[in-house]
Amino acid sequence: MERVPILKLGDVLIVSIQIDLQDQGVLALQEDLADAVVESGARGVIIDISAVEIVDSFIGRMLATIASISRVLDAETIVVGMRPAVAITLVELGLSLGGVRTALNLEKGVALLEDRDNARAVAVPR
Amino acid sequence: MTVHGDADRLRIETLLREQEERILKRWLDIAGAAAGGRADHGVLGGRMREIYQAMLRSLSEGDDSTDLRGLLAELSRIQAREGFTPSDTAVLVLSVKEAVYETIEASEETAALRGYIWFSKFVDDLALYTFETYVTAREKIITDQSEQLLELSTPVVKLWEGILAVPLVGTLDSARTQVVMEKLLQALVETGSEHAVIDITGVPAVDTQVAQHLLKTVAAARLMGAECVVSGIRPQIAHTIVTLGIEFGDIVTKSSLSDALAHALRQSGVQLTQGASKRVVVATERA
Amino acid sequence: MTDAIELPIAANSDVVLVRQRVRTSAQQVGLSLVDQTKVVTAASELARNTLVYAGGGRVRIEVVGNGARGGLRLTFADEGPGIPDLELALTDGWTTGGGLGLGLSGSRRLVDEFDLDSEPGKGTRVTVVKWAR
């Protein structure tokens, strides 16, 4: 079974899904990520789905579950690069991915995490 | 058809075949006179001969009139291109009846005369067919043009770095809304914009479907990591939305495009300060 | 060019294969990118349903046309336990398989025509059609 590699950049884990995953592959990724968050003590997880052609309810659920798990482990999950056609289809399907933060691309996803970290460190009231 | 009718029909067929040259010549004369000086007789004559022969084949072979219909469709197209009205084309086809009638009259055969009624119906159908072809061709042109118009009438414009807008003008139907929304979402990705303003100031009314499409677009944009603001909702539309019981939920709405822009700017961390010299100072929070 | 393909759905890898074949056929009939994505997603949901609830089955992918426009028809058939209450099965959020309960109801929203035929103990047949716009 093909496994999706998990990259570590500072205290952020980055996953880029590049292949059409089987359901077991999706579940394996979910477990691998939870393990990796605990092991590395990462503060953020970025899942890049810019190469993913469809997101069905199974993958949708995986994304929501990863977000919930990492929140419990004090890490924030950001899903980046969802294609317009995929987003339209997900809305039609009835999946809103509540609780999952999103960004247009990897760069903006990283910026979103940095913003949050800065806010934590400085905590300047506005 | 009765046996008697069949015999009449056969008589007409024979007559059409025997008198081919004579009928064709008359047909061309009559049609040419009706068209005035506008038709090229040589070319038209050739085309009419083809149609006449296809007509004979169709009569003797029974139902298979594919050839004939093909020729008529072509005639209809060419005539339309040369500026003839569909009536001109129909009259051209119908005038074969006059030519045939004269020939029958000269032959003084009652059987052929009875068969003429049947032949007349046959020709009427052909004339109607040219008309239909004309209408179908027109409809195709209209569909093509409305598609082109759709492309033209729905621009996605950039208001600021990272802020896009779609000013919607005119009646929104489901298909058009869908096209616009797909275009907007695509533009968000291409430009890396995190904010979009959907301005419906120029939209006189919305129905449930259109409102649903707007809502779905906002939801889809969120999934992609961008926020949409809907601006320019007229009082009537607000009324419709409430009456239809459509939930706008937590979607940000602003009364004017400028309010929406100000909101989007604030959200993206841009501060606008109006100084004494009316200079606009821009400061971005995020490095 | 064949107009109909039949594929078995017996393992998880078959679900992926179904997605890929549906995508190819959807492109063939000229569906827009969004419509392609919708029909492939629906196929993925329905193929997984066939696998999870009936232990497997097969799908027929057909290119259809009604003169003016082309379309894609997918027929998922299995000889599984069937669905006792069709109305309930098409309700959002209702599930017996531990999923999100969006497979049937959600895929119905993704296609133009949806037909569900099931008899308890005999099996289930789901037919969907997506027309090119």
mmCIF file of C-alpha atoms in Angstrom, chain A residues 20-24 53-61 83-86 88-95, chain C residues 12-13 15-16 19-20 23 33-34 37-38 40-41 44-45 48 92 98-100 102-103 106-107 109-110:
data_model
loop_
_atom_site.group_PDB
_atom_site.id
_atom_site.type_symbol
_atom_site.label_atom_id
_atom_site.label_comp_id
_atom_site.label_asym_id
_atom_site.label_seq_id
_atom_site.Cartn_x
_atom_site.Cartn_y
_atom_site.Cartn_z
ATOM 1 C CA ASP A 20 -5.570 8.838 -5.735
ATOM 2 C CA LEU A 21 -5.676 7.235 -2.276
ATOM 3 C CA GLN A 22 -7.476 4.011 -1.451
ATOM 4 C CA ASP A 23 -9.584 4.040 1.679
ATOM 5 C CA GLN A 24 -6.929 2.152 3.688
ATOM 6 C CA GLU A 53 -9.072 15.663 -8.040
ATOM 7 C CA ILE A 54 -11.964 14.570 -5.842
ATOM 8 C CA VAL A 55 -12.776 14.675 -2.157
ATOM 9 C CA ASP A 56 -15.603 12.326 -1.264
ATOM 10 C CA SER A 57 -17.224 11.874 2.137
ATOM 11 C CA PHE A 58 -14.538 9.404 3.197
ATOM 12 C CA ILE A 59 -11.627 11.780 2.592
ATOM 13 C CA GLY A 60 -13.751 14.639 3.924
ATOM 14 C CA ARG A 61 -14.261 12.756 7.151
ATOM 15 C CA ARG A 83 -9.584 23.059 -6.194
ATOM 16 C CA PRO A 84 -12.728 25.060 -7.086
ATOM 17 C CA ALA A 85 -14.464 22.038 -8.662
ATOM 18 C CA VAL A 86 -13.726 19.992 -5.543
ATOM 19 C CA ILE A 88 -18.277 23.104 -5.300
ATOM 20 C CA THR A 89 -18.779 19.333 -5.219
ATOM 21 C CA LEU A 90 -18.206 19.121 -1.463
ATOM 22 C CA VAL A 91 -20.798 21.835 -0.837
ATOM 23 C CA GLU A 92 -23.288 19.991 -3.066
ATOM 24 C CA LEU A 93 -22.497 16.731 -1.296
ATOM 25 C CA GLY A 94 -23.382 18.420 1.988
ATOM 26 C CA LEU A 95 -19.952 18.407 3.612
ATOM 27 C CA ASN C 12 -10.845 -1.100 -2.135
ATOM 28 C CA SER C 13 -8.546 -0.851 -5.131
ATOM 29 C CA VAL C 15 -13.137 1.841 -5.978
ATOM 30 C CA VAL C 16 -10.091 3.775 -7.176
ATOM 31 C CA ARG C 19 -13.179 6.611 -10.134
ATOM 32 C CA GLN C 20 -10.542 6.627 -12.859
ATOM 33 C CA ARG C 23 -13.363 10.247 -15.074
ATOM 34 C CA LEU C 33 -14.671 20.053 -15.107
ATOM 35 C CA VAL C 34 -17.105 20.722 -12.272
ATOM 36 C CA THR C 37 -15.782 16.129 -10.433
ATOM 37 C CA LYS C 38 -19.384 15.763 -9.302
ATOM 38 C CA VAL C 40 -16.683 10.998 -10.139
ATOM 39 C CA THR C 41 -17.402 11.871 -6.493
ATOM 40 C CA SER C 44 -16.819 6.989 -5.468
ATOM 41 C CA GLU C 45 -19.588 7.176 -2.849
ATOM 42 C CA ARG C 48 -17.894 2.356 -1.622
ATOM 43 C CA ASP C 92 -28.873 13.083 5.193
ATOM 44 C CA GLY C 98 -20.476 4.094 10.536
ATOM 45 C CA GLY C 99 -20.046 6.645 7.738
ATOM 46 C CA LEU C 100 -21.256 10.213 7.526
ATOM 47 C CA LEU C 102 -23.979 11.269 2.927
ATOM 48 C CA GLY C 103 -23.252 8.531 0.407
ATOM 49 C CA GLY C 106 -25.210 13.340 -1.210
ATOM 50 C CA SER C 107 -24.598 11.574 -4.500
ATOM 51 C CA ARG C 109 -27.527 15.886 -5.292
ATOM 52 C CA LEU C 110 -24.452 15.492 -7.490
#
